Amino acid sequence: MEPSLSPTARLEQEPVGRLDHIDLITVKLPFVAPFGTSVYVWTHKEALLMRLESGGLIVWSECVADPDPFYFHETTGTARHIIKDFLLPLVEPGLTFGELEARFGHVRGHGMAKAAIENGLLILRATEKGIPLHELLGRPARKIPSGLSIGLKDSPAELLAAVEKAVAKKYHRIKMKIKKGQDVDRVRAVRERFPDIKLMVDANGDYSLADTERLKQLDAFDLMMIEQPLSYHDIYQHSLLQKELRTALCLDESIHSLDDAAAAIALGACRVINIKQGRVGGLMESMRIARYAADRGLGVWSGGMDETGIGRAVNIHLQTAEEFNLPGDTSETSIYFNEDIVEPGVVLDPEGYISIPGGAGIGVKVLPDRLMKWAIHMERLR
Ligand code: OSB
Ligand code: MG
């Protein structure tokens, strides 16, 4: 294939494999501790996993949707419905990934459902070729910087303790969740105690333009960025807010596609983009957004949905792309789970980096006993 093609253009020409069987398995894993945000407090990760079987190979992918529509409108329930009734019937061997994406384009939205299939088929393709996923994406291996997302805590003391642990682990940047009433004072407390750490905040859309003066107070703390301060649905108002703030804004919830990213950049609505591969419909659109945004001087990082080891591994492979120029929300498995469903888990090296799991595909193995222990639903689609 022509070496001049971009990695995504090359991927578009790869053939989609034959699917002998496809199963959806829902697991419900307890979190080590509740994860609090301005929109909800999660105590478990309920994940919709996809098992793809082809010519004796078995690979897995993960739909990043939650069972509830509190962070994003898609849920494990809507994803199951869209996958089963609309997307899977469009998957045929002999298609290229570009053609598959075009077919999926007929279904409006539902990026998390689309991503589960597209990523699964890309992982299958890499596994068939005997290469790691990042190599199929056209990227050499590199050590991935780590980042932690610290949920809302009951007290400043608990927050400081969590930050202290993360600093000791050498996380490359620390994000703390904020919400109205748990913002300026909390950030000040962390900043006073840790003057030099790379720190950012995520509001998950808790504020409105009426809170501009309050948000301006955050300019005093040398934050890397403020993630999604305004509505989950907004781009324009963020562009007005960005003009009032010195601190960079980062969009998460509002960005569902390359077109959204282009609109946000054209409007000056953010200086950083959090790319969640599920939220934007999969790895190929993620790479397009990353290229587009990095070429225009934006910060780009890979977000997380507190995934099991399957989705976590996908995010790690994606971040081999050099357009991901900031540490993302990729933390150690043990931050969320005592018992994950895969091996090996994610661990940080002494400098806080994450290494790419070796071997073909995503490089992690699903443990059948763990899967059975935590599964709450199973369904064969094909
Ligand atoms: O807003 O980035 C977010 C988790 C679930 C839903 C939304 C968000 C998050 C996180 C955690 O911040 C990211 C992670 O550690 O995977
Ligand atoms: Mg966020």
Short mmCIF file of C-alpha atoms and ligand atoms in Angstrom, two decimals:
data_model
loop_
_atom_site.label_atom_id
_atom_site.label_comp_id
_atom_site.label_asym_id
_atom_site.label_seq_id
_atom_site.Cartn_x
_atom_site.Cartn_y
_atom_site.Cartn_z
CA MET A 1 0.00 0.00 0.00
CA GLU A 2 1.13 3.54 -0.71
CA PRO A 3 3.35 4.82 2.10
CA SER A 4 2.13 8.39 1.47
CA LEU A 5 -1.35 7.61 2.78
CA SER A 6 -2.15 8.79 6.29
CA PRO A 7 -2.51 6.03 8.89
CA THR A 8 -6.28 6.48 8.88
CA ALA A 9 -6.51 6.36 5.08
CA ARG A 10 -4.52 3.13 5.16
CA LEU A 11 -6.84 1.68 7.77
CA GLU A 12 -9.86 2.55 5.63
CA GLN A 13 -8.52 0.14 3.01
CA GLU A 14 -8.05 -2.80 5.38
CA PRO A 15 -10.58 -5.60 4.92
CA VAL A 16 -13.16 -6.43 7.57
CA GLY A 17 -12.86 -10.04 8.73
CA ARG A 18 -15.50 -12.76 8.69
CA LEU A 19 -17.45 -13.14 11.92
CA ASP A 20 -18.36 -16.70 12.87
CA HIS A 21 -19.86 -15.72 16.21
CA ILE A 22 -20.48 -12.55 18.09
CA ASP A 23 -21.59 -12.37 21.72
CA LEU A 24 -22.48 -9.53 24.05
CA ILE A 25 -21.52 -10.05 27.66
CA THR A 26 -22.33 -7.54 30.37
CA VAL A 27 -20.08 -7.51 33.41
CA LYS A 28 -20.59 -5.54 36.60
CA LEU A 29 -17.36 -4.90 38.45
CA PRO A 30 -17.33 -3.22 41.86
CA PHE A 31 -15.11 -0.15 42.12
CA VAL A 32 -12.48 0.00 44.84
CA ALA A 33 -14.17 3.25 45.95
CA PRO A 34 -17.16 5.24 44.65
CA PHE A 35 -16.30 7.58 41.74
CA GLY A 36 -17.99 10.93 42.28
CA THR A 37 -18.62 13.57 39.63
CA SER A 38 -20.93 16.57 39.32
CA VAL A 39 -23.43 14.37 37.48
CA TYR A 40 -23.44 11.08 39.41
CA VAL A 41 -21.57 8.82 41.81
CA TRP A 42 -20.70 5.46 40.29
CA THR A 43 -19.98 2.48 42.56
CA HIS A 44 -19.56 -0.12 39.79
CA LYS A 45 -18.43 -0.36 36.20
CA GLU A 46 -21.14 -2.06 34.25
CA ALA A 47 -19.58 -2.74 30.87
CA LEU A 48 -20.97 -4.22 27.68
CA LEU A 49 -18.25 -6.47 26.28
CA MET A 50 -18.19 -7.91 22.77
CA ARG A 51 -16.65 -11.28 21.98
CA LEU A 52 -15.81 -11.76 18.30
CA GLU A 53 -14.93 -15.20 16.95
CA SER A 54 -13.42 -15.67 13.51
CA GLY A 55 -11.64 -18.67 12.04
CA GLY A 56 -10.64 -19.97 15.47
CA LEU A 57 -9.50 -16.55 16.73
CA ILE A 58 -11.31 -14.90 19.62
CA VAL A 59 -10.96 -11.19 20.32
CA TRP A 60 -12.73 -8.79 22.65
CA SER A 61 -13.86 -5.20 22.59
CA GLU A 62 -15.66 -3.01 25.10
CA CYS A 63 -18.51 -0.57 24.64
CA VAL A 64 -17.67 2.36 26.92
CA ALA A 65 -21.29 3.33 27.65
CA ASP A 66 -22.53 3.29 31.22
CA PRO A 67 -25.87 1.68 32.15
CA ASP A 68 -27.25 5.20 32.80
CA PRO A 69 -27.45 8.35 30.62
CA PHE A 70 -25.87 10.70 33.19
CA TYR A 71 -22.50 11.31 31.50
CA PHE A 72 -23.63 10.58 27.92
CA HIS A 73 -26.96 9.80 26.30
CA GLU A 74 -25.93 6.34 25.11
CA THR A 75 -26.32 3.51 27.62
CA THR A 76 -25.45 -0.17 27.65
CA GLY A 77 -29.11 -0.73 26.82
CA THR A 78 -29.25 1.59 23.81
CA ALA A 79 -25.90 0.25 22.60
CA ARG A 80 -27.17 -3.33 22.76
CA HIS A 81 -30.28 -2.37 20.77
CA ILE A 82 -28.40 -0.39 18.11
CA ILE A 83 -25.67 -3.02 17.74
CA LYS A 84 -28.13 -5.88 17.45
CA ASP A 85 -30.86 -4.32 15.34
CA PHE A 86 -29.01 -1.81 13.17
CA LEU A 87 -25.20 -2.06 13.10
CA LEU A 88 -24.41 -5.76 13.10
CA PRO A 89 -26.67 -6.42 10.05
CA LEU A 90 -24.44 -3.95 8.15
CA VAL A 91 -21.24 -5.92 8.85
CA GLU A 92 -20.23 -8.16 5.97
CA PRO A 93 -16.92 -9.75 5.13
CA GLY A 94 -15.31 -8.24 2.05
CA LEU A 95 -16.07 -4.69 3.10
CA THR A 96 -13.19 -2.39 3.82
CA PHE A 97 -13.17 -0.46 7.08
CA GLY A 98 -13.85 2.69 5.06
CA GLU A 99 -16.95 1.10 3.56
CA LEU A 100 -18.04 -0.17 6.96
CA GLU A 101 -17.77 3.34 8.41
CA ALA A 102 -19.80 4.71 5.49
CA ARG A 103 -22.52 2.12 6.18
CA PHE A 104 -22.47 2.95 9.89
CA GLY A 105 -22.87 6.62 8.91
CA HIS A 106 -26.44 5.82 7.91
CA VAL A 107 -27.17 5.33 11.62
CA ARG A 108 -27.16 8.75 13.24
CA GLY A 109 -25.16 9.10 16.45
CA HIS A 110 -24.60 6.05 18.68
CA GLY A 111 -20.84 6.40 18.46
CA MET A 112 -20.24 4.19 21.50
CA ALA A 113 -22.17 1.35 19.86
CA LYS A 114 -20.32 1.86 16.57
CA ALA A 115 -16.95 2.00 18.32
CA ALA A 116 -17.50 -1.34 20.04
CA ILE A 117 -17.88 -3.06 16.65
CA GLU A 118 -15.31 -1.06 14.70
CA ASN A 119 -12.68 -1.45 17.42
CA GLY A 120 -13.48 -5.17 17.75
CA LEU A 121 -13.03 -5.69 14.02
CA LEU A 122 -9.77 -3.70 14.01
CA ILE A 123 -8.51 -5.80 16.93
CA LEU A 124 -9.51 -8.91 14.96
CA ARG A 125 -7.63 -7.62 11.90
CA ALA A 126 -4.49 -6.95 13.94
CA THR A 127 -4.77 -10.39 15.55
CA GLU A 128 -5.15 -12.06 12.14
CA LYS A 129 -2.00 -10.29 11.00
CA GLY A 130 -0.20 -11.28 14.22
CA ILE A 131 0.61 -7.65 15.06
CA PRO A 132 -0.22 -5.39 18.00
CA LEU A 133 -3.15 -3.02 17.50
CA HIS A 134 -0.90 0.07 17.54
CA GLU A 135 1.01 -1.34 14.59
CA LEU A 136 -2.21 -1.75 12.63
CA LEU A 137 -2.93 1.88 13.51
CA GLY A 138 0.43 2.67 11.91
CA ARG A 139 2.22 3.75 15.07
CA PRO A 140 5.46 2.57 16.68
CA ALA A 141 5.39 1.51 20.32
CA ARG A 142 6.20 4.15 22.90
CA LYS A 143 5.83 4.49 26.64
CA ILE A 144 2.50 6.10 27.45
CA PRO A 145 2.34 8.87 30.04
CA SER A 146 -0.19 8.33 32.80
CA GLY A 147 -2.90 10.55 34.20
CA LEU A 148 -5.33 10.20 37.04
CA SER A 149 -8.90 11.44 37.39
CA ILE A 150 -9.72 11.99 41.06
CA GLY A 151 -13.43 11.97 41.84
CA LEU A 152 -15.21 14.37 44.17
CA LYS A 153 -14.34 13.63 47.79
CA ASP A 154 -16.31 14.18 50.98
CA SER A 155 -13.60 16.38 52.48
CA PRO A 156 -10.54 18.40 51.43
CA ALA A 157 -8.41 16.06 53.57
CA GLU A 158 -9.52 13.05 51.50
CA LEU A 159 -8.81 14.94 48.30
CA LEU A 160 -5.31 15.89 49.47
CA ALA A 161 -4.62 12.30 50.47
CA ALA A 162 -5.63 11.09 46.99
CA VAL A 163 -3.43 13.69 45.31
CA GLU A 164 -0.53 12.80 47.56
CA LYS A 165 -0.80 9.13 46.60
CA ALA A 166 -0.90 10.04 42.92
CA VAL A 167 2.14 12.29 43.22
CA ALA A 168 4.05 9.46 44.95
CA LYS A 169 3.13 7.18 42.04
CA LYS A 170 4.56 9.77 39.60
CA TYR A 171 1.36 10.29 37.64
CA HIS A 172 2.20 12.77 34.89
CA ARG A 173 -0.81 14.92 35.54
CA ILE A 174 -3.67 14.95 37.98
CA LYS A 175 -7.24 15.86 37.20
CA MET A 176 -9.70 16.62 39.95
CA LYS A 177 -13.43 16.69 39.51
CA ILE A 178 -15.16 19.88 40.55
CA LYS A 179 -18.74 21.03 40.86
CA LYS A 180 -20.46 24.18 42.06
CA GLY A 181 -19.54 24.67 45.71
CA GLN A 182 -16.61 22.25 45.51
CA ASP A 183 -14.30 24.19 43.28
CA VAL A 184 -12.16 27.22 44.09
CA ASP A 185 -11.39 26.31 47.70
CA ARG A 186 -10.66 22.69 46.82
CA VAL A 187 -8.34 23.67 43.99
CA ARG A 188 -6.58 26.23 46.21
CA ALA A 189 -6.00 23.59 48.89
CA VAL A 190 -4.40 21.23 46.36
CA ARG A 191 -2.33 23.99 44.75
CA GLU A 192 -1.00 25.29 48.05
CA ARG A 193 0.12 21.84 49.08
CA PHE A 194 1.46 20.84 45.61
CA PRO A 195 2.65 24.04 43.89
CA ASP A 196 4.43 22.28 41.01
CA ILE A 197 2.22 19.43 39.87
CA LYS A 198 0.46 19.41 36.52
CA LEU A 199 -3.11 19.91 37.64
CA MET A 200 -6.44 20.29 35.84
CA VAL A 201 -10.13 20.20 36.70
CA ASP A 202 -13.21 18.60 35.12
CA ALA A 203 -16.69 20.00 35.81
CA ASN A 204 -18.71 17.63 33.60
CA GLY A 205 -20.90 20.54 32.51
CA ASP A 206 -21.95 21.79 35.95
CA TYR A 207 -21.66 25.53 35.22
CA SER A 208 -23.30 28.12 32.99
CA LEU A 209 -22.12 31.45 31.63
CA ALA A 210 -23.73 33.05 34.69
CA ASP A 211 -20.85 31.47 36.66
CA THR A 212 -18.15 33.20 34.60
CA GLU A 213 -16.84 35.25 37.55
CA ARG A 214 -16.53 32.12 39.65
CA LEU A 215 -14.72 30.24 36.90
CA LYS A 216 -12.37 33.21 36.42
CA GLN A 217 -11.14 32.64 39.97
CA LEU A 218 -9.64 29.36 38.74
CA ASP A 219 -7.20 31.40 36.62
CA ALA A 220 -5.16 31.95 39.79
CA PHE A 221 -4.06 28.31 40.09
CA ASP A 222 -1.99 27.66 36.97
CA LEU A 223 -4.25 24.84 35.81
CA MET A 224 -3.41 23.00 32.60
CA MET A 225 -7.05 23.30 31.59
CA ILE A 226 -10.67 23.35 32.72
CA GLU A 227 -12.53 20.43 31.16
CA GLN A 228 -16.17 20.84 30.07
CA PRO A 229 -17.25 23.63 32.42
CA LEU A 230 -20.49 24.31 30.51
CA SER A 231 -23.28 22.16 29.13
CA TYR A 232 -22.57 18.71 27.71
CA HIS A 233 -24.28 19.88 24.54
CA ASP A 234 -22.59 23.20 24.00
CA ILE A 235 -19.77 24.52 21.86
CA TYR A 236 -20.71 28.18 21.29
CA GLN A 237 -21.00 29.26 24.93
CA HIS A 238 -17.62 27.68 25.63
CA SER A 239 -16.19 30.00 22.95
CA LEU A 240 -17.58 33.00 24.86
CA LEU A 241 -16.19 31.67 28.14
CA GLN A 242 -12.76 30.92 26.65
CA LYS A 243 -12.44 34.63 25.75
CA GLU A 244 -12.92 35.52 29.44
CA LEU A 245 -10.39 33.03 30.83
CA ARG A 246 -6.63 32.77 30.68
CA THR A 247 -6.82 29.06 31.47
CA ALA A 248 -7.32 26.76 28.47
CA LEU A 249 -10.69 25.09 28.11
CA CYS A 250 -10.91 21.43 27.16
CA LEU A 251 -13.99 19.88 25.59
CA ASP A 252 -15.07 16.34 26.41
CA GLU A 253 -18.85 15.70 26.26
CA SER A 254 -19.47 18.18 23.40
CA ILE A 255 -17.20 16.48 20.86
CA HIS A 256 -18.76 13.53 19.02
CA SER A 257 -16.98 13.75 15.65
CA LEU A 258 -14.31 15.45 13.58
CA ASP A 259 -16.92 17.99 12.49
CA ASP A 260 -17.63 18.91 16.13
CA ALA A 261 -13.90 19.30 16.76
CA ALA A 262 -13.53 21.49 13.68
CA ALA A 263 -16.44 23.68 14.81
CA ALA A 264 -15.01 24.00 18.31
CA ILE A 265 -11.58 24.94 16.97
CA ALA A 266 -12.99 27.43 14.44
CA LEU A 267 -15.02 29.11 17.19
CA GLY A 268 -12.15 29.15 19.67
CA ALA A 269 -14.26 27.15 22.10
CA CYS A 270 -11.29 25.21 23.51
CA ARG A 271 -7.53 24.90 23.33
CA VAL A 272 -7.51 21.20 24.27
CA ILE A 273 -9.61 18.20 23.22
CA ASN A 274 -10.27 15.10 25.28
CA ILE A 275 -10.76 12.27 22.78
CA LYS A 276 -12.68 9.29 24.08
CA GLN A 277 -12.54 6.74 21.31
CA GLY A 278 -16.00 5.45 22.20
CA ARG A 279 -17.67 8.86 22.33
CA VAL A 280 -16.43 9.73 18.81
CA GLY A 281 -17.36 6.41 17.20
CA GLY A 282 -14.12 4.49 17.32
CA LEU A 283 -10.40 4.45 16.70
CA MET A 284 -10.45 5.78 13.14
CA GLU A 285 -12.42 8.94 13.97
CA SER A 286 -10.22 9.37 17.07
CA MET A 287 -7.13 9.42 14.90
CA ARG A 288 -8.69 11.91 12.49
CA ILE A 289 -9.63 14.26 15.31
CA ALA A 290 -6.22 13.91 16.93
CA ARG A 291 -4.42 14.74 13.66
CA TYR A 292 -6.70 17.67 12.89
CA ALA A 293 -6.48 19.19 16.36
CA ALA A 294 -2.74 18.64 16.89
CA ASP A 295 -2.00 20.15 13.45
CA ARG A 296 -3.79 23.30 14.60
CA GLY A 297 -1.79 23.58 17.79
CA LEU A 298 -4.34 22.17 20.22
CA GLY A 299 -3.57 19.92 23.13
CA VAL A 300 -4.91 16.39 22.56
CA TRP A 301 -5.32 13.59 25.05
CA SER A 302 -7.11 10.29 25.43
CA GLY A 303 -9.96 10.29 27.90
CA GLY A 304 -11.25 7.28 29.76
CA MET A 305 -14.56 5.81 30.86
CA ASP A 306 -13.08 3.88 33.77
CA GLU A 307 -12.95 0.94 31.41
CA THR A 308 -12.17 -2.65 32.25
CA GLY A 309 -8.81 -3.89 31.05
CA ILE A 310 -10.17 -4.35 27.52
CA GLY A 311 -11.09 -0.73 26.88
CA ARG A 312 -8.09 0.43 28.91
CA ALA A 313 -5.77 -1.51 26.58
CA VAL A 314 -7.46 0.02 23.51
CA ASN A 315 -6.86 3.51 24.91
CA ILE A 316 -3.21 2.65 25.53
CA HIS A 317 -2.67 1.47 21.95
CA LEU A 318 -4.40 4.58 20.61
CA GLN A 319 -2.03 6.83 22.55
CA THR A 320 0.99 5.57 20.63
CA ALA A 321 -0.07 8.16 18.04
CA GLU A 322 2.16 11.19 18.61
CA GLU A 323 -0.78 13.55 18.10
CA PHE A 324 -1.76 12.61 21.64
CA ASN A 325 0.53 15.32 22.99
CA LEU A 326 -0.73 15.46 26.61
CA PRO A 327 -1.08 12.78 29.29
CA GLY A 328 -4.59 11.34 29.28
CA ASP A 329 -6.92 9.68 31.78
CA THR A 330 -5.11 6.35 31.74
CA SER A 331 -4.43 5.15 35.25
CA GLU A 332 -3.47 1.91 36.91
CA THR A 333 -6.12 -0.82 36.99
CA SER A 334 -5.93 -0.87 40.80
CA ILE A 335 -7.30 2.69 40.96
CA TYR A 336 -10.68 1.26 39.97
CA PHE A 337 -10.70 -2.51 40.45
CA ASN A 338 -9.50 -5.11 42.91
CA GLU A 339 -10.27 -7.75 40.33
CA ASP A 340 -10.31 -6.91 36.67
CA ILE A 341 -11.32 -9.39 33.97
CA VAL A 342 -8.00 -9.29 32.09
CA GLU A 343 -4.33 -9.89 32.60
CA PRO A 344 -1.94 -8.15 32.71
CA GLY A 345 -3.34 -5.12 34.52
CA VAL A 346 -2.06 -1.61 33.89
CA VAL A 347 0.80 -0.63 36.21
CA LEU A 348 3.04 2.42 36.21
CA ASP A 349 6.80 2.12 35.93
CA PRO A 350 8.97 4.05 38.43
CA GLU A 351 8.74 7.14 36.20
CA GLY A 352 4.95 6.93 35.94
CA TYR A 353 4.82 5.52 32.40
CA ILE A 354 2.63 2.73 31.06
CA SER A 355 4.04 0.11 28.70
CA ILE A 356 2.03 -1.35 25.87
CA PRO A 357 0.88 -4.91 26.53
CA GLY A 358 2.83 -7.17 24.20
CA GLY A 359 1.51 -9.59 21.58
CA ALA A 360 -1.03 -9.52 18.79
CA GLY A 361 -4.19 -7.43 19.05
CA ILE A 362 -4.62 -5.55 22.33
CA GLY A 363 -2.19 -7.84 24.14
CA VAL A 364 -4.33 -8.56 27.21
CA LYS A 365 -6.06 -11.87 27.94
CA VAL A 366 -9.59 -12.17 29.24
CA LEU A 367 -9.68 -14.49 32.26
CA PRO A 368 -12.67 -16.86 31.85
CA ASP A 369 -13.14 -17.36 35.61
CA ARG A 370 -13.25 -13.64 36.27
CA LEU A 371 -15.60 -13.10 33.38
CA MET A 372 -17.99 -15.75 34.72
CA LYS A 373 -17.73 -14.35 38.22
CA TRP A 374 -18.74 -10.82 37.20
CA ALA A 375 -21.02 -11.45 34.20
CA ILE A 376 -24.66 -10.44 34.65
CA HIS A 377 -25.93 -11.01 31.11
CA MET A 378 -24.87 -12.92 27.99
CA GLU A 379 -26.39 -13.02 24.56
CA ARG A 380 -25.23 -14.60 21.27
CA LEU A 381 -26.04 -12.32 18.35
CA ARG A 382 -24.62 -14.45 15.58
O1 OSB B 1 -15.65 13.18 32.38
O2 OSB B 1 -13.81 12.29 31.83
C1 OSB B 1 -14.93 12.19 32.36
C2 OSB B 1 -15.30 8.73 33.90
C3 OSB B 1 -16.59 8.42 33.52
C4 OSB B 1 -17.33 9.34 32.83
C5 OSB B 1 -16.78 10.58 32.51
C6 OSB B 1 -15.48 10.90 32.86
C7 OSB B 1 -14.74 9.97 33.61
C8 OSB B 1 -13.42 10.24 34.14
C9 OSB B 1 -12.53 9.07 34.50
O3 OSB B 1 -13.01 11.35 34.39
C10 OSB B 1 -11.65 8.66 33.40
C11 OSB B 1 -10.94 7.36 33.68
O4 OSB B 1 -10.20 7.28 34.66
O5 OSB B 1 -11.12 6.40 32.91
MG MG B 2 -14.57 14.73 31.32
#
